[in-house]
mmCIF file of N, CA and C in Angstrom:
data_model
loop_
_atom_site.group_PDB
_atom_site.id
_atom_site.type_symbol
_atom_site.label_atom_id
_atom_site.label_comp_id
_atom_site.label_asym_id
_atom_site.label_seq_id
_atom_site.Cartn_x
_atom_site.Cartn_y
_atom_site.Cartn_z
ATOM 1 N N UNK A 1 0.875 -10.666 17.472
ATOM 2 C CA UNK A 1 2.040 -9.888 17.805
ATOM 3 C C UNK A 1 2.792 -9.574 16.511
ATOM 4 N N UNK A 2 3.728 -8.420 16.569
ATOM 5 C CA UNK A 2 4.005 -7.599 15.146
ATOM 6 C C UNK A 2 5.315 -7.121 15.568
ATOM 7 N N UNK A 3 6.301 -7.190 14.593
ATOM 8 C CA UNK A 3 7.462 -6.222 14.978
ATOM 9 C C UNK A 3 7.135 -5.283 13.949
ATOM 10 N N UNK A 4 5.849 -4.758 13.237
ATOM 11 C CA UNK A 4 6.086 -4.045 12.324
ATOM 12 C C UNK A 4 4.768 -2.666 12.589
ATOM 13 N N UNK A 5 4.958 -2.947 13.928
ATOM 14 C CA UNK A 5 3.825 -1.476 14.927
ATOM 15 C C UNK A 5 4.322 -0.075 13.737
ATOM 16 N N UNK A 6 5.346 0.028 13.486
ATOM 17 C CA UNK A 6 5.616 1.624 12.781
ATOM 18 C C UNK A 6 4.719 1.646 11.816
ATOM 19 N N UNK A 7 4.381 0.285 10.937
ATOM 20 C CA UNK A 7 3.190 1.221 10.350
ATOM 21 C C UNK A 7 2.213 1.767 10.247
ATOM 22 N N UNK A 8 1.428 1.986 11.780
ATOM 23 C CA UNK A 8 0.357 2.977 11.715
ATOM 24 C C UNK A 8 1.040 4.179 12.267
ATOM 25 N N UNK A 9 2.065 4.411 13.182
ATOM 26 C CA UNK A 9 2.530 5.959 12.912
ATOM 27 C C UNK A 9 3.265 6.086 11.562
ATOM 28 N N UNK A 10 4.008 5.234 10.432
ATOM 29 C CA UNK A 10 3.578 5.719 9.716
ATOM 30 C C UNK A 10 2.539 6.230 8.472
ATOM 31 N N UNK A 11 1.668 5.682 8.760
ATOM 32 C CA UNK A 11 0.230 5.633 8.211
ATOM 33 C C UNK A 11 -0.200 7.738 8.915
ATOM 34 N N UNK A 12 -0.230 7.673 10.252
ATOM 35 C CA UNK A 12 -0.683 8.637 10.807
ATOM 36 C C UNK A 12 0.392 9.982 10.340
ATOM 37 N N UNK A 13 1.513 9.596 9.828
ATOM 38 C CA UNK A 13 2.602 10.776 9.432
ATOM 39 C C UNK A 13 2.367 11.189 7.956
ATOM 40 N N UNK A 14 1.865 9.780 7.184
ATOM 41 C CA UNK A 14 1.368 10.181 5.735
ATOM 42 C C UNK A 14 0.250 11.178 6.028
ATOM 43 N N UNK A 15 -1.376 10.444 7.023
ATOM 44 C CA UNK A 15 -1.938 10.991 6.626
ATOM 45 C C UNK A 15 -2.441 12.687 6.878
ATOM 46 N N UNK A 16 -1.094 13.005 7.822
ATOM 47 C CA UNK A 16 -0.601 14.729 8.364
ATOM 48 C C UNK A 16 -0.293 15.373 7.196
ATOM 49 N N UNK A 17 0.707 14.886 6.359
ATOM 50 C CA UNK A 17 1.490 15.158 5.179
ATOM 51 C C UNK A 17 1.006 15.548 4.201
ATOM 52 N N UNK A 18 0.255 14.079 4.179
ATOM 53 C CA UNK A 18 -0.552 13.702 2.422
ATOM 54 C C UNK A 18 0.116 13.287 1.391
ATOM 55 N N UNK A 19 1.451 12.952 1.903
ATOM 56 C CA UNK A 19 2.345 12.716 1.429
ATOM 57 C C UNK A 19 2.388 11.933 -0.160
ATOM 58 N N UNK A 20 1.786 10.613 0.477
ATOM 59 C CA UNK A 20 1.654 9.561 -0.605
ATOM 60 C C UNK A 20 0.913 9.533 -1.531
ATOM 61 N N UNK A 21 -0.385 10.702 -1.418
ATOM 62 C CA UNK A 21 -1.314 10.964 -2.214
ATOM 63 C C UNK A 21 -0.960 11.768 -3.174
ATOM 64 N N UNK A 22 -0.023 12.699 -2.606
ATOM 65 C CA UNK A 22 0.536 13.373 -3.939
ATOM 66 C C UNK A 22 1.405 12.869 -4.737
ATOM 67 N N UNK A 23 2.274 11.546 -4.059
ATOM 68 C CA UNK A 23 2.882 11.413 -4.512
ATOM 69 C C UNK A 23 2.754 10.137 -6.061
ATOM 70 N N UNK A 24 1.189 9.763 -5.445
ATOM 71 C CA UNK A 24 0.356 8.799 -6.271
ATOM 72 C C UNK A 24 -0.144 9.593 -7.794
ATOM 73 N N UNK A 25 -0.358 10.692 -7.915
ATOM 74 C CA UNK A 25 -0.730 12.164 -8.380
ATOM 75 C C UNK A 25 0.439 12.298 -9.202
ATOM 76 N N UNK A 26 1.531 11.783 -9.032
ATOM 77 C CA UNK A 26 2.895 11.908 -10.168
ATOM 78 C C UNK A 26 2.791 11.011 -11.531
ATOM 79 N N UNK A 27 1.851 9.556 -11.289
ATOM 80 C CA UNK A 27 1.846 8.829 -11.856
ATOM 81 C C UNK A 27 0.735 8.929 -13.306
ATOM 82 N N UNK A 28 0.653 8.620 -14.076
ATOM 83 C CA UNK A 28 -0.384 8.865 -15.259
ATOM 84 C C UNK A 28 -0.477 7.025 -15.672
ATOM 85 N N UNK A 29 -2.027 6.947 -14.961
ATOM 86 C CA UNK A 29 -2.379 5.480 -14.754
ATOM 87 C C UNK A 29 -2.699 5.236 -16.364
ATOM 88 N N UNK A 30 -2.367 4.520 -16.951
ATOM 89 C CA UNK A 30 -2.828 4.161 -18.540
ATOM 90 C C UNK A 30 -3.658 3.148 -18.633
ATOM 91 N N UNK A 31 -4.119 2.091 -17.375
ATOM 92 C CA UNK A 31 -4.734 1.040 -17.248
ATOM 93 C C UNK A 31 -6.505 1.280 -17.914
ATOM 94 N N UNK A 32 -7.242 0.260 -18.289
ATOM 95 C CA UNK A 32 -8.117 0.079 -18.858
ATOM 96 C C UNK A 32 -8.582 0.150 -16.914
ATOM 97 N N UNK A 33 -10.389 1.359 -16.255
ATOM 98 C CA UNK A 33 -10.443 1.304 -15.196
ATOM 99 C C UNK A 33 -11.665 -0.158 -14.908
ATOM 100 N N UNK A 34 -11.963 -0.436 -15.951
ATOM 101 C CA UNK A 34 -13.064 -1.727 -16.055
ATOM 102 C C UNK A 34 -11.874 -2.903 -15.362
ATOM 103 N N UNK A 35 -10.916 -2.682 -15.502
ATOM 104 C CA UNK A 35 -9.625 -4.191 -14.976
ATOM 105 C C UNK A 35 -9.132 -3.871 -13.942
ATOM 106 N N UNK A 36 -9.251 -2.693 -13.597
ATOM 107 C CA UNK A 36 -8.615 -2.246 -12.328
ATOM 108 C C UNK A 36 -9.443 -2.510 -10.760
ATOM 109 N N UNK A 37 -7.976 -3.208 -10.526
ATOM 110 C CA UNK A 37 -8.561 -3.757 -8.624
ATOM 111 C C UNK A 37 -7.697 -2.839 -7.934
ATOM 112 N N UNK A 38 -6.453 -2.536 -8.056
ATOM 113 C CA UNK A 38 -5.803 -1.533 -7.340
ATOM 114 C C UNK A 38 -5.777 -0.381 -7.685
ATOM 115 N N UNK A 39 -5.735 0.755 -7.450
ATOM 116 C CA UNK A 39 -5.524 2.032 -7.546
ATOM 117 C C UNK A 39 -3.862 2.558 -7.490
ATOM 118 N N UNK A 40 -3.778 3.179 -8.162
ATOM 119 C CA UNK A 40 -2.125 3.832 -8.165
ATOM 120 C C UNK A 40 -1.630 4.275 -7.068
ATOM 121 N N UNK A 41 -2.440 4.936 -6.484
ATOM 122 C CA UNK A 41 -2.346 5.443 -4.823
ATOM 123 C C UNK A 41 -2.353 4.716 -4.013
ATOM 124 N N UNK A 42 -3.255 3.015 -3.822
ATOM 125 C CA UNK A 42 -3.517 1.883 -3.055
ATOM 126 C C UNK A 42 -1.603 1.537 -3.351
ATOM 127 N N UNK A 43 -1.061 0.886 -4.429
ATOM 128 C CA UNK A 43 0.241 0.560 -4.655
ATOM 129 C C UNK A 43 1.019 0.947 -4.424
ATOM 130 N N UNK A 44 1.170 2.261 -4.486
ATOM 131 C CA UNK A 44 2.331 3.407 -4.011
ATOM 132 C C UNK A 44 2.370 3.584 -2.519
ATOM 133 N N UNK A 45 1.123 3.629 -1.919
ATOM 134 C CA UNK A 45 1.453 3.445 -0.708
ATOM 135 C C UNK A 45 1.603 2.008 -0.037
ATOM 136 N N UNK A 46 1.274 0.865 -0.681
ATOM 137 C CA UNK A 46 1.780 -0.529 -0.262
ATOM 138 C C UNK A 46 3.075 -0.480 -0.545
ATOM 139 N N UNK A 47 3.538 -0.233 -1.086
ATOM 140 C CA UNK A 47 5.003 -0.094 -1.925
ATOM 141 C C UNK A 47 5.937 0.522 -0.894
ATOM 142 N N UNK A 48 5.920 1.633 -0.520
ATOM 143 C CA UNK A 48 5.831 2.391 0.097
ATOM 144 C C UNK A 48 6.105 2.331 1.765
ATOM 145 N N UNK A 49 5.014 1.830 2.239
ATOM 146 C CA UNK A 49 4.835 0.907 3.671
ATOM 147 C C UNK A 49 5.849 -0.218 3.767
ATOM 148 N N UNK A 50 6.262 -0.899 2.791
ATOM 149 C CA UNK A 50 6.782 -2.079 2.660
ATOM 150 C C UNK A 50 8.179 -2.013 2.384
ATOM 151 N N UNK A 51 8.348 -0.887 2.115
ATOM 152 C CA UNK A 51 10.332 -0.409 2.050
ATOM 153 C C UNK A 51 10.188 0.311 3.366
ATOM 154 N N UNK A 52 9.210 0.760 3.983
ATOM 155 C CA UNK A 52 9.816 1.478 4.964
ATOM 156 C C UNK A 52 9.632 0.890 5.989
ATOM 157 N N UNK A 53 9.162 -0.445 6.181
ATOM 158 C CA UNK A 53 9.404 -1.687 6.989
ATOM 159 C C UNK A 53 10.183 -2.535 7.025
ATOM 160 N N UNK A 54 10.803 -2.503 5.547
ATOM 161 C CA UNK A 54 12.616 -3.080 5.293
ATOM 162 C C UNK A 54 12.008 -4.154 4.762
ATOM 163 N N UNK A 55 11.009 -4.287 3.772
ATOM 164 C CA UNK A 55 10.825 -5.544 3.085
ATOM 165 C C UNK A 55 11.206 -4.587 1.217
ATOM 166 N N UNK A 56 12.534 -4.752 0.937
ATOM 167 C CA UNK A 56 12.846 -4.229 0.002
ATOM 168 C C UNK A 56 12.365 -5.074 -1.729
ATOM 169 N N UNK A 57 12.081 -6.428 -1.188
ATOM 170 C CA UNK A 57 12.475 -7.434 -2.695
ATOM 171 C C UNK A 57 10.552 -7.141 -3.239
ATOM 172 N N UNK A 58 10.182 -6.775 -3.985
ATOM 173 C CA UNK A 58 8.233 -6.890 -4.443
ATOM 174 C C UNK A 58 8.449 -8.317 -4.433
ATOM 175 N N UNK A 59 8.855 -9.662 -4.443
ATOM 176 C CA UNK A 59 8.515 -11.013 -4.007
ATOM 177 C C UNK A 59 8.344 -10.751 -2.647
ATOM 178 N N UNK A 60 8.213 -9.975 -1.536
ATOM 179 C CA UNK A 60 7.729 -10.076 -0.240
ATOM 180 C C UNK A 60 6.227 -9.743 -0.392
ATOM 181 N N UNK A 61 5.726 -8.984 -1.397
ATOM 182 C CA UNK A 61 4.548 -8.704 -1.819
ATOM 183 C C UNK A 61 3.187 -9.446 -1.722
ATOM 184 N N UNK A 62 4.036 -10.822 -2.181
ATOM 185 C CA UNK A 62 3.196 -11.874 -2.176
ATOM 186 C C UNK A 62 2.403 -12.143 -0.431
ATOM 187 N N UNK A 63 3.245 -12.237 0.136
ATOM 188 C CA UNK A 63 3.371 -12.777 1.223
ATOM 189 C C UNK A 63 2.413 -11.475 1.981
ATOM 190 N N UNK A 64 2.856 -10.367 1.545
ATOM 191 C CA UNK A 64 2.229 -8.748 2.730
ATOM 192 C C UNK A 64 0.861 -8.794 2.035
ATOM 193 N N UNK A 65 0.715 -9.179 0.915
ATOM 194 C CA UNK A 65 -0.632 -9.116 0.695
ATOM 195 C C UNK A 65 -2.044 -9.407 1.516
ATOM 196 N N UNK A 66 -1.527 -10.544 2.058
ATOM 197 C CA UNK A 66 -2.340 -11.282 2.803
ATOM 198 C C UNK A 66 -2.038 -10.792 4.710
ATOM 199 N N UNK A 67 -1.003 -9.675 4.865
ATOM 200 C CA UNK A 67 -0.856 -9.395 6.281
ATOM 201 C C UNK A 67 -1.787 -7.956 6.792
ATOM 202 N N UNK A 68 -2.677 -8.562 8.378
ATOM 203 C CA UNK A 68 -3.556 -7.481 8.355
ATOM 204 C C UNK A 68 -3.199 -6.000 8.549
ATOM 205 N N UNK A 69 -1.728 -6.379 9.316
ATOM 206 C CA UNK A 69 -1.183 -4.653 9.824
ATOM 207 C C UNK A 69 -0.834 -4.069 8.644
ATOM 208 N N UNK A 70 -0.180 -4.545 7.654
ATOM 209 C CA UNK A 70 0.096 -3.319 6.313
ATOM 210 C C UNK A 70 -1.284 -3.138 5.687
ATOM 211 N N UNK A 71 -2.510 -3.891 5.914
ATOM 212 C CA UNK A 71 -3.570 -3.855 5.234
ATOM 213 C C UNK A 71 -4.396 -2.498 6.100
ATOM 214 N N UNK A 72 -4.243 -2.426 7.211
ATOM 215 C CA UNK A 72 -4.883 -1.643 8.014
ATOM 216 C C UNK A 72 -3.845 -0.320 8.022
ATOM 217 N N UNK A 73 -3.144 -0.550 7.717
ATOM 218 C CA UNK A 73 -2.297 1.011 7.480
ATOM 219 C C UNK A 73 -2.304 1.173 6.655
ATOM 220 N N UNK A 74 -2.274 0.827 5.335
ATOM 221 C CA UNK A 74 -2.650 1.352 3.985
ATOM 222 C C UNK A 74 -4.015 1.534 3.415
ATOM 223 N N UNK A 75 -4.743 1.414 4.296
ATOM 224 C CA UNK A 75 -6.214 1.165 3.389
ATOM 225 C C UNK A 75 -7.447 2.164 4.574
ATOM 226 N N UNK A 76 -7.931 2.917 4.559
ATOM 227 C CA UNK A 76 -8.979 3.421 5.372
ATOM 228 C C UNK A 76 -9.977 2.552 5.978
ATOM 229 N N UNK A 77 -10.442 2.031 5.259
ATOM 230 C CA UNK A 77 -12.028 0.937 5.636
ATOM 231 C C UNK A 77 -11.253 -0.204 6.320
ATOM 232 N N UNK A 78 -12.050 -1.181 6.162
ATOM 233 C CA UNK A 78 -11.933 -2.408 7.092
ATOM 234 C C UNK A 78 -12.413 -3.755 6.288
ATOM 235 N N UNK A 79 -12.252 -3.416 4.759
ATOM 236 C CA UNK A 79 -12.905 -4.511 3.774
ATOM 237 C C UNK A 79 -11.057 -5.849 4.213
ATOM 238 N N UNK A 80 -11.775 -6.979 3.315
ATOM 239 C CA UNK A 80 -10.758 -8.228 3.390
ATOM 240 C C UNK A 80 -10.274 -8.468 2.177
ATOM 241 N N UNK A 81 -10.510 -7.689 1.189
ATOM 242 C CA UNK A 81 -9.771 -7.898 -0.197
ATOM 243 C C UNK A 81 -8.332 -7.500 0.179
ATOM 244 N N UNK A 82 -7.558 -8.811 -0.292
ATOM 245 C CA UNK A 82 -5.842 -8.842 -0.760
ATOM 246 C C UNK A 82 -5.660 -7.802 -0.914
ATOM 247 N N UNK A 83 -4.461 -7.405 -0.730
ATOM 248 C CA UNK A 83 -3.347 -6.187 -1.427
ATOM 249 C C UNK A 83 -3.110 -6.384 -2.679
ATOM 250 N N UNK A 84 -2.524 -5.449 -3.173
ATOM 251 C CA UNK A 84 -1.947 -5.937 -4.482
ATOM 252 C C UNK A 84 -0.793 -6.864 -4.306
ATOM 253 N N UNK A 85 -0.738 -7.597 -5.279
ATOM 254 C CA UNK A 85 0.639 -8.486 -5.188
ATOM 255 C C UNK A 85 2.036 -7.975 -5.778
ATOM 256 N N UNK A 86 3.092 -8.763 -6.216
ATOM 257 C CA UNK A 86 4.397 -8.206 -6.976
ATOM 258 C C UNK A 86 4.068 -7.986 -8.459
ATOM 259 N N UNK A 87 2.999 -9.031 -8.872
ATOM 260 C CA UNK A 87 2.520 -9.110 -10.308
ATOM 261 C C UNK A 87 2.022 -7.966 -10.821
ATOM 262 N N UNK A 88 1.141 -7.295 -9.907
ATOM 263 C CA UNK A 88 0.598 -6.154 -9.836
ATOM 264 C C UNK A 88 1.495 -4.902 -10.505
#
């Protein structure tokens, strides 16, 4: 059980929009891609999902990383790799 159901309509309103993808598209990733586990677009929309669920502090990060409903609204597939964290 979840009080946090809005995020697959909003998952389904991004993915009408495209919202977050463009908005991932603002960013100029400088990261080495051999180190990279998250994607700029994966973060922005965790980021993202997670203010608009009212978890404002990135120390909640820790914690959403590991939760399946923001994992299943931010992510297409159905893999079990973590979210990014606050460190991230």
């Amino acid at each position: 059980m979840t009080s946090d159901g809005g995020a697959l309509l909003l998952r389904e309103t991004d993915r009408r929009l495209n919202l977050l993808p463009r908005l991932a598209e603002c960013f100029l990733d400088r990261r080495n891609p051999v180190l990279v586990t998250h994607s700029v677009a994966e973060m922005v929309a965790q980021r993202v999902y997670a203010l608009a669920l009212g978890y404002e502090d990135l120390n909640d990060h820790e914690q959403l990383r590991q939760d399946p409903l923001l994992a299943r609204a931010r992510r297409q597939g159905e893999d079990d790799e973590p979210l990014a964290g606050k460190s991230t």
